[in-house]
CSV table of C-alpha atoms in Angstrom, one decimal:
chain,number,residue,atom,x,y,z
A,1,UNK,CA,105.4,118.9,101.9
A,2,UNK,CA,102.2,119.4,100.0
A,3,UNK,CA,100.4,122.1,97.9
A,4,UNK,CA,96.8,122.6,96.9
A,5,UNK,CA,95.8,124.2,93.6
A,6,UNK,CA,92.4,125.1,92.1
A,7,UNK,CA,92.1,124.4,88.3
A,8,UNK,CA,89.1,125.8,86.4
A,9,UNK,CA,88.0,123.4,83.7
A,10,UNK,CA,85.0,124.7,81.7
A,11,UNK,CA,82.3,125.4,84.3
A,12,UNK,CA,83.9,123.1,86.8
A,13,UNK,CA,86.8,123.6,89.2
A,14,UNK,CA,89.2,120.7,90.0
A,15,UNK,CA,91.3,120.7,93.1
A,16,UNK,CA,94.8,119.2,92.7
A,17,UNK,CA,96.8,118.1,95.8
A,18,UNK,CA,100.5,117.6,95.2
A,19,UNK,CA,102.7,115.8,97.7
A,20,UNK,CA,106.5,116.1,97.3
A,21,UNK,CA,108.9,113.9,99.2
A,22,UNK,CA,112.6,113.1,98.7
A,23,UNK,CA,111.6,109.7,97.4
A,24,UNK,CA,108.6,110.4,95.1
A,25,UNK,CA,106.2,113.1,93.9
A,26,UNK,CA,102.5,112.4,93.6
A,27,UNK,CA,99.5,114.5,92.6
A,28,UNK,CA,95.8,113.8,93.2
A,29,UNK,CA,92.6,115.4,91.9
A,30,UNK,CA,89.4,115.5,93.9
A,31,UNK,CA,87.3,114.4,90.9
A,32,UNK,CA,87.2,110.6,91.2
A,33,UNK,CA,89.7,110.7,94.1
A,34,UNK,CA,92.2,110.0,91.2
A,35,UNK,CA,95.9,109.9,90.9
A,36,UNK,CA,97.0,112.6,88.4
A,37,UNK,CA,100.7,112.2,88.4
A,38,UNK,CA,103.2,109.9,90.1
A,39,UNK,CA,107.0,110.3,89.7
A,40,UNK,CA,109.5,107.9,91.0
A,41,UNK,CA,113.3,107.6,90.4
A,42,UNK,CA,115.0,105.3,87.9
A,43,UNK,CA,118.4,103.6,88.2
A,44,UNK,CA,120.1,106.9,87.8
A,45,UNK,CA,117.9,108.7,90.4
A,46,UNK,CA,115.9,110.6,87.8
A,47,UNK,CA,112.2,111.1,88.8
A,48,UNK,CA,109.8,110.5,86.0
A,49,UNK,CA,106.1,109.9,85.5
A,50,UNK,CA,105.1,106.2,85.9
A,51,UNK,CA,101.3,106.4,85.4
A,52,UNK,CA,99.4,107.3,82.2
A,53,UNK,CA,98.4,110.9,82.1
A,54,UNK,CA,96.0,112.8,79.9
A,55,UNK,CA,97.2,115.8,77.8
A,56,UNK,CA,94.7,118.2,79.3
A,57,UNK,CA,92.4,118.5,82.3
A,58,UNK,CA,89.1,118.4,80.4
A,59,UNK,CA,89.9,114.8,79.7
A,60,UNK,CA,89.8,114.0,83.4
A,61,UNK,CA,86.2,115.2,83.6
A,62,UNK,CA,85.2,112.8,80.8
A,63,UNK,CA,87.6,110.0,81.7
A,64,UNK,CA,86.1,107.3,79.5
A,65,UNK,CA,88.9,104.8,80.5
A,66,UNK,CA,88.6,105.6,84.3
A,67,UNK,CA,92.3,106.6,84.2
A,68,UNK,CA,93.9,106.3,87.7
A,69,UNK,CA,90.5,106.9,89.3
A,70,UNK,CA,88.8,105.3,92.3
A,71,UNK,CA,86.2,102.8,91.2
A,72,UNK,CA,82.9,102.0,92.9
A,73,UNK,CA,80.3,101.2,94.1
A,74,UNK,CA,81.2,98.0,92.2
A,75,UNK,CA,84.4,97.4,90.3
A,76,UNK,CA,84.3,95.3,87.2
A,77,UNK,CA,81.2,93.9,85.5
A,78,UNK,CA,77.9,92.8,87.0
A,79,UNK,CA,75.9,90.4,84.8
A,80,UNK,CA,72.8,92.0,83.3
A,81,UNK,CA,73.3,94.9,85.7
A,82,UNK,CA,71.0,93.2,88.2
A,83,UNK,CA,71.4,91.4,91.6
A,84,UNK,CA,69.2,90.1,94.4
A,85,UNK,CA,69.7,90.4,98.1
A,86,UNK,CA,67.2,89.1,100.7
A,87,UNK,CA,64.5,88.7,98.0
A,88,UNK,CA,65.0,92.3,96.9
A,89,UNK,CA,66.1,92.7,93.2
A,90,UNK,CA,68.1,95.7,92.2
A,91,UNK,CA,68.4,96.9,88.6
A,92,UNK,CA,71.6,98.9,88.0
A,93,UNK,CA,72.7,101.1,85.2
A,94,UNK,CA,73.5,99.0,82.1
A,95,UNK,CA,76.4,100.9,80.8
A,96,UNK,CA,78.4,98.1,79.2
A,97,UNK,CA,77.1,96.7,75.9
A,98,UNK,CA,73.8,98.3,77.0
A,99,UNK,CA,73.3,95.1,79.0
A,100,UNK,CA,75.7,94.8,82.0
A,101,UNK,CA,77.0,97.2,84.7
A,102,UNK,CA,80.7,98.3,84.4
A,103,UNK,CA,82.6,100.0,87.2
A,104,UNK,CA,79.4,101.0,89.1
A,105,UNK,CA,77.6,102.8,86.2
A,106,UNK,CA,77.9,105.8,84.0
A,107,UNK,CA,78.1,108.4,86.9
A,108,UNK,CA,79.7,106.3,89.6
A,109,UNK,CA,82.5,107.2,92.0
A,110,UNK,CA,85.1,107.8,89.3
A,111,UNK,CA,82.9,110.8,88.2
A,112,UNK,CA,82.3,112.2,91.7
A,113,UNK,CA,83.8,115.2,93.4
A,114,UNK,CA,85.2,114.1,96.8
A,115,UNK,CA,85.9,116.2,99.9
A,116,UNK,CA,89.4,115.7,101.2
A,117,UNK,CA,91.6,116.1,104.3
A,118,UNK,CA,95.3,116.1,104.7
A,119,UNK,CA,97.6,114.9,107.5
A,120,UNK,CA,101.3,115.6,107.3
A,121,UNK,CA,103.6,113.8,109.7
A,122,UNK,CA,107.4,113.5,109.9
A,123,UNK,CA,107.7,110.3,107.8
A,124,UNK,CA,104.4,110.3,105.8
A,125,UNK,CA,101.6,112.3,104.3
A,126,UNK,CA,98.0,111.1,104.2
A,127,UNK,CA,95.3,112.3,101.9
A,128,UNK,CA,91.8,111.2,102.7
A,129,UNK,CA,89.0,111.5,100.2
A,130,UNK,CA,85.4,111.3,101.4
A,131,UNK,CA,81.9,111.3,99.9
A,132,UNK,CA,78.4,110.4,101.0
A,133,UNK,CA,75.9,108.9,98.5
A,134,UNK,CA,72.2,109.0,99.0
A,135,UNK,CA,69.7,106.2,98.5
A,136,UNK,CA,69.7,104.9,94.9
A,137,UNK,CA,72.9,106.6,93.8
A,138,UNK,CA,73.4,104.8,90.5
A,139,UNK,CA,70.4,102.7,91.6
A,140,UNK,CA,72.3,101.1,94.5
A,141,UNK,CA,70.1,100.8,97.6
A,142,UNK,CA,70.9,102.5,100.8
A,143,UNK,CA,72.8,105.6,102.0
A,144,UNK,CA,76.5,105.0,101.6
A,145,UNK,CA,79.7,106.6,103.0
A,146,UNK,CA,83.0,106.1,101.2
A,147,UNK,CA,86.6,106.9,102.1
A,148,UNK,CA,89.6,106.5,99.9
A,149,UNK,CA,92.8,107.0,102.0
A,150,UNK,CA,96.2,107.4,100.3
A,151,UNK,CA,99.3,107.3,102.5
A,152,UNK,CA,102.6,108.2,101.1
A,153,UNK,CA,105.6,106.9,103.0
A,154,UNK,CA,109.0,106.4,101.4
A,155,UNK,CA,108.5,104.8,98.0
A,156,UNK,CA,105.2,103.2,99.1
A,157,UNK,CA,101.7,104.3,98.3
A,158,UNK,CA,99.1,102.7,100.5
A,159,UNK,CA,95.4,102.9,99.5
A,160,UNK,CA,92.7,102.1,102.1
A,161,UNK,CA,89.2,101.4,100.8
A,162,UNK,CA,86.5,102.1,103.4
A,163,UNK,CA,82.7,102.0,103.1
A,164,UNK,CA,79.5,101.8,105.2
A,165,UNK,CA,75.8,101.4,104.2
A,166,UNK,CA,72.5,101.5,106.0
A,167,UNK,CA,70.9,99.0,103.6
A,168,UNK,CA,72.2,95.6,102.3
A,169,UNK,CA,74.0,96.3,99.0
A,170,UNK,CA,77.0,95.2,96.9
A,171,UNK,CA,80.2,97.2,97.3
A,172,UNK,CA,83.6,96.4,95.7
A,173,UNK,CA,86.1,99.2,95.5
A,174,UNK,CA,89.4,99.5,93.6
A,175,UNK,CA,91.8,101.9,92.0
A,176,UNK,CA,92.3,102.0,88.2
A,177,UNK,CA,95.9,103.3,88.0
A,178,UNK,CA,97.6,102.6,84.7
A,179,UNK,CA,101.3,102.0,85.3
A,180,UNK,CA,104.1,102.5,82.8
A,181,UNK,CA,107.6,102.2,84.4
A,182,UNK,CA,109.5,103.3,81.3
A,183,UNK,CA,109.4,106.9,82.5
A,184,UNK,CA,107.3,109.7,80.9
A,185,UNK,CA,105.5,107.1,78.7
A,186,UNK,CA,108.5,106.8,76.4
A,187,UNK,CA,107.6,103.2,75.5
A,188,UNK,CA,104.7,100.7,75.8
A,189,UNK,CA,104.6,98.1,78.6
A,190,UNK,CA,105.4,95.3,76.2
A,191,UNK,CA,109.0,95.0,77.3
A,192,UNK,CA,108.0,95.2,81.0
A,193,UNK,CA,108.3,91.9,83.0
A,194,UNK,CA,105.5,90.8,85.1
A,195,UNK,CA,104.6,88.2,87.8
A,196,UNK,CA,101.2,87.5,89.3
A,197,UNK,CA,101.0,85.0,92.1
A,198,UNK,CA,97.9,83.2,90.9
A,199,UNK,CA,97.3,79.8,89.5
A,200,UNK,CA,93.6,80.4,88.9
A,201,UNK,CA,91.5,83.2,87.4
A,202,UNK,CA,87.8,83.8,86.7
A,203,UNK,CA,86.7,82.4,83.4
A,204,UNK,CA,85.0,85.0,81.2
A,205,UNK,CA,82.2,84.5,78.7
A,206,UNK,CA,82.0,86.2,75.3
A,207,UNK,CA,80.8,89.4,76.9
A,208,UNK,CA,83.6,89.6,79.5
A,209,UNK,CA,81.3,88.4,82.3
A,210,UNK,CA,83.0,86.2,85.0
A,211,UNK,CA,81.2,83.0,85.7
A,212,UNK,CA,83.6,80.4,87.2
A,213,UNK,CA,87.0,79.8,88.6
A,214,UNK,CA,89.5,78.1,86.2
A,215,UNK,CA,93.0,76.9,86.4
A,216,UNK,CA,95.6,78.8,84.3
A,217,UNK,CA,98.6,76.7,84.9
A,218,UNK,CA,100.7,76.4,81.8
A,219,UNK,CA,98.3,78.6,79.8
A,220,UNK,CA,98.9,81.9,78.0
A,221,UNK,CA,97.6,83.6,81.2
A,222,UNK,CA,100.1,82.0,83.5
A,223,UNK,CA,102.5,84.6,85.0
A,224,UNK,CA,103.4,82.8,88.1
A,225,UNK,CA,107.1,83.1,87.0
A,226,UNK,CA,108.6,86.5,86.2
A,227,UNK,CA,108.5,86.9,82.4
A,228,UNK,CA,108.0,89.6,79.7
A,229,UNK,CA,104.3,90.7,79.4
A,230,UNK,CA,104.5,90.2,75.7
A,231,UNK,CA,105.0,86.5,74.8
A,232,UNK,CA,104.0,84.3,71.8
A,233,UNK,CA,100.2,84.3,71.5
A,234,UNK,CA,99.8,87.2,73.9
A,235,UNK,CA,96.0,88.0,73.7
A,236,UNK,CA,96.0,91.2,75.8
A,237,UNK,CA,94.9,90.7,79.4
A,238,UNK,CA,91.7,91.9,81.1
A,239,UNK,CA,91.3,89.1,83.5
A,240,UNK,CA,90.5,88.6,87.3
A,241,UNK,CA,93.4,86.6,88.8
A,242,UNK,CA,92.5,84.8,92.0
A,243,UNK,CA,95.5,85.1,94.3
A,244,UNK,CA,97.1,82.0,95.7
A,245,UNK,CA,97.9,83.8,99.0
A,246,UNK,CA,96.1,86.8,100.4
A,247,UNK,CA,97.6,89.4,102.8
A,248,UNK,CA,100.0,92.2,103.2
A,249,UNK,CA,102.9,89.9,104.1
A,250,UNK,CA,103.1,88.4,100.6
A,251,UNK,CA,103.5,89.9,97.1
A,252,UNK,CA,100.4,89.7,94.9
A,253,UNK,CA,101.9,91.0,91.7
A,254,UNK,CA,105.1,92.6,90.4
A,255,UNK,CA,106.0,94.5,87.3
A,256,UNK,CA,109.4,95.8,86.4
A,257,UNK,CA,111.1,97.7,83.5
A,258,UNK,CA,114.5,96.2,82.5
A,259,UNK,CA,115.6,99.5,81.0
A,260,UNK,CA,114.8,102.0,83.8
A,261,UNK,CA,115.2,99.3,86.5
A,262,UNK,CA,112.0,100.5,88.2
A,263,UNK,CA,110.0,97.8,90.0
A,264,UNK,CA,106.5,97.8,91.4
A,265,UNK,CA,105.4,95.2,94.0
A,266,UNK,CA,101.7,95.0,94.8
A,267,UNK,CA,100.4,93.9,98.2
A,268,UNK,CA,96.8,93.6,99.1
A,269,UNK,CA,94.2,92.2,101.5
A,270,UNK,CA,91.9,91.6,98.5
A,271,UNK,CA,91.6,88.0,97.1
A,272,UNK,CA,91.6,89.1,93.5
A,273,UNK,CA,93.7,91.3,91.1
A,274,UNK,CA,92.2,92.3,87.7
A,275,UNK,CA,95.2,92.7,85.4
A,276,UNK,CA,94.4,94.9,82.4
A,277,UNK,CA,97.0,95.7,79.7
A,278,UNK,CA,95.3,98.6,78.1
A,279,UNK,CA,93.8,96.7,75.2
A,280,UNK,CA,91.3,99.3,74.0
A,281,UNK,CA,93.0,102.7,73.8
A,282,UNK,CA,90.6,105.6,73.4
A,283,UNK,CA,91.1,108.6,71.1
A,284,UNK,CA,92.3,110.7,74.1
A,285,UNK,CA,95.7,112.3,73.7
A,286,UNK,CA,98.3,111.5,76.3
A,287,UNK,CA,100.8,113.7,78.0
A,288,UNK,CA,104.4,114.1,76.7
A,289,UNK,CA,103.0,114.1,73.2
A,290,UNK,CA,102.9,110.3,73.3
A,291,UNK,CA,100.7,108.3,70.9
A,292,UNK,CA,97.8,106.6,72.5
A,293,UNK,CA,98.5,103.1,71.2
A,294,UNK,CA,97.9,99.6,72.4
A,295,UNK,CA,99.4,98.5,75.7
A,296,UNK,CA,100.6,101.9,77.0
A,297,UNK,CA,99.8,100.9,80.6
A,298,UNK,CA,99.1,98.0,82.9
A,299,UNK,CA,96.5,98.0,85.7
A,300,UNK,CA,96.5,95.9,88.9
A,301,UNK,CA,92.9,96.5,90.1
A,302,UNK,CA,92.9,94.8,93.5
A,303,UNK,CA,89.3,93.9,94.5
A,304,UNK,CA,86.9,91.3,95.4
A,305,UNK,CA,86.0,89.0,92.5
A,306,UNK,CA,84.0,91.0,90.0
A,307,UNK,CA,80.5,89.6,89.5
A,308,UNK,CA,81.2,87.5,92.6
A,309,UNK,CA,77.5,87.5,93.6
A,310,UNK,CA,77.0,85.1,90.6
A,311,UNK,CA,80.2,83.0,90.9
A,312,UNK,CA,80.1,80.0,93.1
A,313,UNK,CA,82.7,79.7,95.8
A,314,UNK,CA,84.0,83.3,95.8
A,315,UNK,CA,83.4,86.5,97.8
A,316,UNK,CA,79.9,88.0,96.9
A,317,UNK,CA,80.8,91.6,98.0
A,318,UNK,CA,77.5,91.9,99.9
A,319,UNK,CA,77.8,94.6,102.6
A,320,UNK,CA,75.3,94.8,105.4
A,321,UNK,CA,74.5,97.8,107.7
A,322,UNK,CA,76.4,96.3,110.7
A,323,UNK,CA,79.6,95.7,108.7
A,324,UNK,CA,82.4,98.0,107.8
A,325,UNK,CA,84.0,97.6,104.4
A,326,UNK,CA,87.8,97.8,104.6
A,327,UNK,CA,90.6,96.7,102.4
A,328,UNK,CA,94.1,97.8,101.9
A,329,UNK,CA,96.5,97.8,98.9
A,330,UNK,CA,100.2,98.8,98.8
A,331,UNK,CA,102.0,99.9,95.7
A,332,UNK,CA,105.7,99.5,96.7
A,333,UNK,CA,108.3,101.0,94.3
A,334,UNK,CA,112.0,100.2,94.2
A,335,UNK,CA,114.9,100.3,91.8
A,336,UNK,CA,116.5,97.0,90.8
A,337,UNK,CA,120.3,96.7,91.2
């Protein structure tokens, strides 16, 4: 079953859509097509929140850390906020270090009110968020249509990322959920265990701009075997992992909490997962009166390689008018025995 609630926040009104099933409870807001709350059971069957959550709704309108929001038109950073397609050069919003583009710009999809539709069936509930952006939204060329489709079935949350354009442009969509499987944010993620099926990642320069593919075998970034997130020399991760295998029939990444026994497996059609371990906490207060400290959450931002238009040998994310952008990611929860 589901419910819809209007929430006045200053001079804005947010719409919250809550879906309750025997397996999990999840709430969305139309602003940013974002996940507001997600509750799944622990080893004792107790449902608790497993995503970071702000203390009040005003914080979602500001959302400096893109908490649990849909990201686009382009996820990640674009070098110098500029790219060229077919001899046409596009200058984007330079909202990172006043030089590069981050997550589509200062007023991108994560700061957009979406329309939504609901479909309830016997075994699943589907929430579809839609928006249309006119020519030069955040300086991106072309008129663009976006759909973010969440499907809740059992303990699985599937996200479909869909887009169309009438002018060649760059599109790279993701979701920026911050996961914390301890339950109600009672601890950081440092005792969580993680596995990422990737033996390479994108190398980053001093300004966090991806520029090449590099091997990470036997380095501090190597999580091909299940291991604690925190390990000797742990630098904090904000890195694009290039998956060894792509497709919904193979696990891309896993995180699990040894105390609650909650486990999350990530499946995706994307070739890349940006793993981010919440290295730069903002001054925003969190729910449950938790301190907003380092490493409260971990993100698995499935996407095409960020800055791919400048990285040799990877997907460029160029979308043309005759093409349909489509990718799918599954967040599959379970409880370890």
